[in-house]
Every structure is written in structure tokens, then in C-alpha cells.
PDB file of C-alpha atoms in Angstrom:
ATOM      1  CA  UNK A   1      86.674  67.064  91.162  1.00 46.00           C
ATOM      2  CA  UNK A   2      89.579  67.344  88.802  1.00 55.00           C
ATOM      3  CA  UNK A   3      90.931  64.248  87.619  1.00 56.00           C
ATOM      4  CA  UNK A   4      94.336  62.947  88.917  1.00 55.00           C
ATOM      5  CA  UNK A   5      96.992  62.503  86.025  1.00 73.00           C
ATOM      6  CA  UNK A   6      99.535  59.074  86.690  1.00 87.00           C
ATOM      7  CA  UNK A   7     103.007  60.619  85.789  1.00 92.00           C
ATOM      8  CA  UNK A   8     105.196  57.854  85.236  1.00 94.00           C
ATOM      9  CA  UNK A   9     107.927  56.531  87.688  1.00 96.00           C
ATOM     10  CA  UNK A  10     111.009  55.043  87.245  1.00 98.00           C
ATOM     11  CA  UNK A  11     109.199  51.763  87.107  1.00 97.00           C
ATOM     12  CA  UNK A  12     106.887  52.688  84.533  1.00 96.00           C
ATOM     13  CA  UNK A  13     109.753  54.553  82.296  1.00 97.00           C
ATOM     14  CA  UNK A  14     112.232  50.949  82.427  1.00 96.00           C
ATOM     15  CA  UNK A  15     109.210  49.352  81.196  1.00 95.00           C
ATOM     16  CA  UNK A  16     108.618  51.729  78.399  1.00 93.00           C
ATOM     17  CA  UNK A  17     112.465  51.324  77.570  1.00 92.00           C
ATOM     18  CA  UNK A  18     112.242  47.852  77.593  1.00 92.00           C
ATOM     19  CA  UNK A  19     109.572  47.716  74.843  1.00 89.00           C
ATOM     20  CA  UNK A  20     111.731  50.466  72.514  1.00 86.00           C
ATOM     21  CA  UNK A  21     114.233  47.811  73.057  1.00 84.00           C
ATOM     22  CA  UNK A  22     112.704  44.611  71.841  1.00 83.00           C
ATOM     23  CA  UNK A  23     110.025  46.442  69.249  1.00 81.00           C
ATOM     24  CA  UNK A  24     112.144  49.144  67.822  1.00 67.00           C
ATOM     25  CA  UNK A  25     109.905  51.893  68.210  1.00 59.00           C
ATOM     26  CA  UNK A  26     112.697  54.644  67.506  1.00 63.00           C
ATOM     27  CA  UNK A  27     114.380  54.663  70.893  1.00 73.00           C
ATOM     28  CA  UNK A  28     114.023  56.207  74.251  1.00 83.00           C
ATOM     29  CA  UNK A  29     114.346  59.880  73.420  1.00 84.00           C
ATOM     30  CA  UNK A  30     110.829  60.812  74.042  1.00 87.00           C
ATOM     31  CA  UNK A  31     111.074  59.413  77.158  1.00 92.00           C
ATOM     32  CA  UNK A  32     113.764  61.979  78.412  1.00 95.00           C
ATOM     33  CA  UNK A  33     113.831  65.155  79.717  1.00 96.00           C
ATOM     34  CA  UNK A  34     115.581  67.821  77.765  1.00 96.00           C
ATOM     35  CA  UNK A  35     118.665  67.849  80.079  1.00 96.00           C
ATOM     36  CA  UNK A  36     118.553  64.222  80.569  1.00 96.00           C
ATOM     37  CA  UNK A  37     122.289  62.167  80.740  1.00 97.00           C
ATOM     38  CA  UNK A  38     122.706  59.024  79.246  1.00 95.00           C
ATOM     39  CA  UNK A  39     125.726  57.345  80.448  1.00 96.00           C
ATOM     40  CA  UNK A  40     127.842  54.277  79.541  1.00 93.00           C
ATOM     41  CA  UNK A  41     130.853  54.116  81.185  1.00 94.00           C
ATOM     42  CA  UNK A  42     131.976  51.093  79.518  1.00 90.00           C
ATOM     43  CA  UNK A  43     131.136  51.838  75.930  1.00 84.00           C
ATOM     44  CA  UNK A  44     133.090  50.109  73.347  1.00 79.00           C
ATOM     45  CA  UNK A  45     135.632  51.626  71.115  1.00 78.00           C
ATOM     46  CA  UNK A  46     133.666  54.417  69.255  1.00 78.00           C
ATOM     47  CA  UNK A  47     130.827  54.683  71.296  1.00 81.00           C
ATOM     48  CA  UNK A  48     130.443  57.927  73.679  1.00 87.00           C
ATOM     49  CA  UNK A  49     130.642  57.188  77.472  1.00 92.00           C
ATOM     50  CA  UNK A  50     128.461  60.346  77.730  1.00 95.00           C
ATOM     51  CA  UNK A  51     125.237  61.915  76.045  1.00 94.00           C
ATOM     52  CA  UNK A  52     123.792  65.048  77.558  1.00 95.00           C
ATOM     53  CA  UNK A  53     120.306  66.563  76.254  1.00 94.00           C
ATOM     54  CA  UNK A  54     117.701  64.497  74.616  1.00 92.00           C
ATOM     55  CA  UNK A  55     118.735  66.164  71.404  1.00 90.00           C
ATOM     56  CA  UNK A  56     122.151  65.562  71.705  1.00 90.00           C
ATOM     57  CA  UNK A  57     120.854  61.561  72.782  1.00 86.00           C
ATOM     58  CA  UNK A  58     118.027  61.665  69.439  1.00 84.00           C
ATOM     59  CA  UNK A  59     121.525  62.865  66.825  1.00 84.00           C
ATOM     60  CA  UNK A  60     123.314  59.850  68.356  1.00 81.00           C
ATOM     61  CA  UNK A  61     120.738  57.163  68.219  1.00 76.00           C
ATOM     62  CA  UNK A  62     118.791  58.082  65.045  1.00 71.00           C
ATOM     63  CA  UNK A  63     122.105  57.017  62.716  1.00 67.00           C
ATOM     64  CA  UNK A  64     123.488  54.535  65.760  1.00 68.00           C
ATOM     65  CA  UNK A  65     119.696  52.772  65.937  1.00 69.00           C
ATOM     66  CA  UNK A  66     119.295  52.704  62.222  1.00 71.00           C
ATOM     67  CA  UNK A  67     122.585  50.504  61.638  1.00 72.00           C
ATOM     68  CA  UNK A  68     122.183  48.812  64.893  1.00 71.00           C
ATOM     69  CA  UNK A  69     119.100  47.600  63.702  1.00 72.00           C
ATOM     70  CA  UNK A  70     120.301  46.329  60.254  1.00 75.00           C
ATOM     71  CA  UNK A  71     123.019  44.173  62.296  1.00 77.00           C
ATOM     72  CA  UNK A  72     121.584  42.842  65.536  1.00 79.00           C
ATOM     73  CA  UNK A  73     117.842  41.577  66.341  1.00 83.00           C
ATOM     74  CA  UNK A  74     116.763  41.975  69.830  1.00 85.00           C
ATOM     75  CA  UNK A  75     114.762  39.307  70.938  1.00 88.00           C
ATOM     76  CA  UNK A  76     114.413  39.432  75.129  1.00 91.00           C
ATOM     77  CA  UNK A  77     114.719  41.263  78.340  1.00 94.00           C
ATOM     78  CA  UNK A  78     114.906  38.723  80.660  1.00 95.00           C
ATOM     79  CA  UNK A  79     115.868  37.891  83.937  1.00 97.00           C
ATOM     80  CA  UNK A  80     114.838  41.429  84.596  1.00 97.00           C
ATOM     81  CA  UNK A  81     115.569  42.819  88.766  1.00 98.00           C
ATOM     82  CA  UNK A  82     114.393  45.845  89.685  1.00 98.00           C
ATOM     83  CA  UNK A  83     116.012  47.303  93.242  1.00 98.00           C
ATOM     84  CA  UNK A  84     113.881  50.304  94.499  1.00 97.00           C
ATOM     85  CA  UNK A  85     116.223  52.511  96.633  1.00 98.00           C
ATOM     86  CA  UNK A  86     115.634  54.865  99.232  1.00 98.00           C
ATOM     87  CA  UNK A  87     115.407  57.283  97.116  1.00 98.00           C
ATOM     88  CA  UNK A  88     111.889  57.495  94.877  1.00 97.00           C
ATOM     89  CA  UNK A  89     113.163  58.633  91.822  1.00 98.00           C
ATOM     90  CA  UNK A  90     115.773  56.035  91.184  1.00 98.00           C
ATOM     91  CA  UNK A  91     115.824  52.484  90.786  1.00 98.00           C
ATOM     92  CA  UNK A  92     118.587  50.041  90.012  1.00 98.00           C
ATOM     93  CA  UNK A  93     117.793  47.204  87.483  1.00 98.00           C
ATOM     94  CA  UNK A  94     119.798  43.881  86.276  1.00 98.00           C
ATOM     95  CA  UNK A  95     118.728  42.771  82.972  1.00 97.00           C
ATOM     96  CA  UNK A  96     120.111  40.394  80.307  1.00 94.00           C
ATOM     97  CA  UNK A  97     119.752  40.890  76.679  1.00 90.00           C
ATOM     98  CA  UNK A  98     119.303  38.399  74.085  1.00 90.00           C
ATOM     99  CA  UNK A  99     119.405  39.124  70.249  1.00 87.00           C
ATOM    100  CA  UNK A 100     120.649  37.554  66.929  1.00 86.00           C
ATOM    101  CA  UNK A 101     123.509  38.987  64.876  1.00 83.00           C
ATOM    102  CA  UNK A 102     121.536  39.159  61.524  1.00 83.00           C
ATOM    103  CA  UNK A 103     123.934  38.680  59.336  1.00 82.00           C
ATOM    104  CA  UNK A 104     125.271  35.159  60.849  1.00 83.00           C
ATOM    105  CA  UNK A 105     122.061  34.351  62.916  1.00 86.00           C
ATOM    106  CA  UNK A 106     124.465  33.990  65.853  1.00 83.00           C
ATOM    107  CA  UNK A 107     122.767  34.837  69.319  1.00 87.00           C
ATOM    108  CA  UNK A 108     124.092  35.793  72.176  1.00 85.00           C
ATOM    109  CA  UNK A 109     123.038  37.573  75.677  1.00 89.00           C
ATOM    110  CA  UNK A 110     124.771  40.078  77.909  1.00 89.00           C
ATOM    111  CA  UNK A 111     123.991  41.164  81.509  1.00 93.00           C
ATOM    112  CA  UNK A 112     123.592  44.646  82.150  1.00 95.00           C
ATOM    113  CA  UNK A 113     122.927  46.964  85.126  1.00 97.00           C
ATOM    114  CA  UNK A 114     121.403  49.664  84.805  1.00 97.00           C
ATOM    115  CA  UNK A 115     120.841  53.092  87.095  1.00 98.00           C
ATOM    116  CA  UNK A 116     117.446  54.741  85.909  1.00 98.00           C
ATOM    117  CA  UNK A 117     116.896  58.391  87.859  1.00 98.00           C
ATOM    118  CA  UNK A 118     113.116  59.732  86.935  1.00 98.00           C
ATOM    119  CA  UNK A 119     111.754  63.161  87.214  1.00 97.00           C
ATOM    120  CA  UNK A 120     108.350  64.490  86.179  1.00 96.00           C
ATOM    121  CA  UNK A 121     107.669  61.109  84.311  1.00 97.00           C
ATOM    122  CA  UNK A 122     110.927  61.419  82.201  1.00 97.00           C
ATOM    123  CA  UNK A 123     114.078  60.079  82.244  1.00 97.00           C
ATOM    124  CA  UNK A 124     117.037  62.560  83.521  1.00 98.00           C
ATOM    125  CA  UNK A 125     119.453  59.990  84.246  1.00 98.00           C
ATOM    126  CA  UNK A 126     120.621  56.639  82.347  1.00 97.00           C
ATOM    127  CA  UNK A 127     123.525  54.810  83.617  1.00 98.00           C
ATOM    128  CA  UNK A 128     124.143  51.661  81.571  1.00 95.00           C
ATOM    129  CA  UNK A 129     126.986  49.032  83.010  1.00 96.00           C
ATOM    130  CA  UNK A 130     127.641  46.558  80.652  1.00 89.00           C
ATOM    131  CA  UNK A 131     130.049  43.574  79.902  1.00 82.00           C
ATOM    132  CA  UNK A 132     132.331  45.127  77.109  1.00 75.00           C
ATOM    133  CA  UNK A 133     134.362  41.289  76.391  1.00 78.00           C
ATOM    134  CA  UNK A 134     130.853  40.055  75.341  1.00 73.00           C
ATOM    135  CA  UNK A 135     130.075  43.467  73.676  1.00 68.00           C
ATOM    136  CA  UNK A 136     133.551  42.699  72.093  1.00 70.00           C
ATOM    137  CA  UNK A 137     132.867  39.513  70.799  1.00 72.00           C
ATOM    138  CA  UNK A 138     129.453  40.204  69.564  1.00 66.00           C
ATOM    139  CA  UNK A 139     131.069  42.973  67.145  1.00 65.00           C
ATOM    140  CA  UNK A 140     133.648  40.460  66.256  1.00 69.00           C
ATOM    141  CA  UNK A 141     131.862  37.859  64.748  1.00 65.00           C
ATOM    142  CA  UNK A 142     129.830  40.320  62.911  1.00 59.00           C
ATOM    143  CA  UNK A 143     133.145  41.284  61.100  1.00 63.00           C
ATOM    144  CA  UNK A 144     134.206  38.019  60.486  1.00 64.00           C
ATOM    145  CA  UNK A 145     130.502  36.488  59.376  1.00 58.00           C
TER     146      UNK A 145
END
């Protein structure tokens, strides 16, 4: 009897996100497909709205991680919501991040939503809705220390 291989859901793949998140394991692009999307269509000033391709996503975030990293400190994923929809491959999740601005040791949190869409045990879709005022002020104290 051949033995059954688990391929991950949407579930599982937030999950392994989450942990990239908080333990900096060099982001999520092993975790997509080659055509997945990452969207954010409330990016701050000088961030693209729109990714396509997990190599297009891995030129992005090596540089954008690597600095991101040297300024803010996640710390928590909490109040985490997870809405299964109708639909198996796709799950809607509410989430608030908490980190420390390194250089001032300021925290702060932000809600997000978030629109995951899983295929084949990877990611082809990432929609990220976040609060761009708290994104906003986050970046600002960071200039002004």
C-alpha cells in the first residue's frame, strides 16, 4: 500500500508564514508556486502593490527582508482568525502584528487581513490588507529616532 503524502492547505501554509514572520527564516518564497501573486493593495510609498512569480517575490524580499530586519523586530502574531470559505483553497485570516523598531525600541502592532489562496501545497495567491496610518507612523519614528 503506497503511502499517502499530506500536501499542505491553506491552513498549514499561514502557519508556515507565520513562523518566517516571527523567526526570520528568509521569507515565504519557498512556500509559493512559481506563478504565485503577492498583493498589497495598500502598500506604502515605495512599496509595490503587486509581485507576480516567486522569483520576481524572492528579488523583492531578499534586499526588502535584509533592511527590514536591521530596522524592525517582530515579536507576535496574535489575535490570529482564520475564516474557512466555501471554497477549499482559500481562507481569510485577521492577524495583528507586534514588533519593536530597533533603533528606538519603540513597539507597536497593526491589524492585518489577509486573503491566502493554496494550490498543490503552495501559495498562488497573497492578498495582504493593512492599516497604512500605522504603517505610516511606524516608518516615521524610525526617521526621527
Amino acid at each position: 500500500m503506497p503511502e499517502s503524502i499530506l500536501v499542505p492547505g491553506p491552513v498549514d501554509l499561514f502557519d508556515r508564514m507565520r513562523r518566517h514572520w516571527t523567526e526570520n527564516t528568509g521569507g515565504i518564497a519557498d512556500e509559493l508556486a512559481d506563478d504565485a501573486v503577492i498583493e498589497i493593495p495598500f502598500a506604502t510609498e515605495g512599496t509595490p502593490r503587486r509581485l507576480q512569480g516567486q522569483e520576481a517575490v524572492r528579488r523583492f524580499t531578499g534586499p526588502q527582508q535584509a533592511a527590514f530586519a536591521r530596522q524592525y523586530r517582530l515579536e507576535e502574531i496574535r489575535d490570529v482568525v482564520i475564516h474557512e470559505t466555501a471554497d477549499p483553497e482559500v481562507i481569510v485570516v485577521e492577524y495583528e502584528l507586534t514588533g519593536t523598531v530597533v533603533a528606538t525600541g519603540h513597539r507597536a502592532s497593526s491589524s492585518f487581513i489577509g486573503v491566502l489562496r493554496a494550490r498543490d501545497g503552495k501559495i498562488v495567491l497573497w492578498r495582504e490588507y493593512q492599516n497604512p496610518l500605522v504603517m505610516a507612523e511606524v516608518a516615521e519614528r524610525l526617521r526621527n529616532g
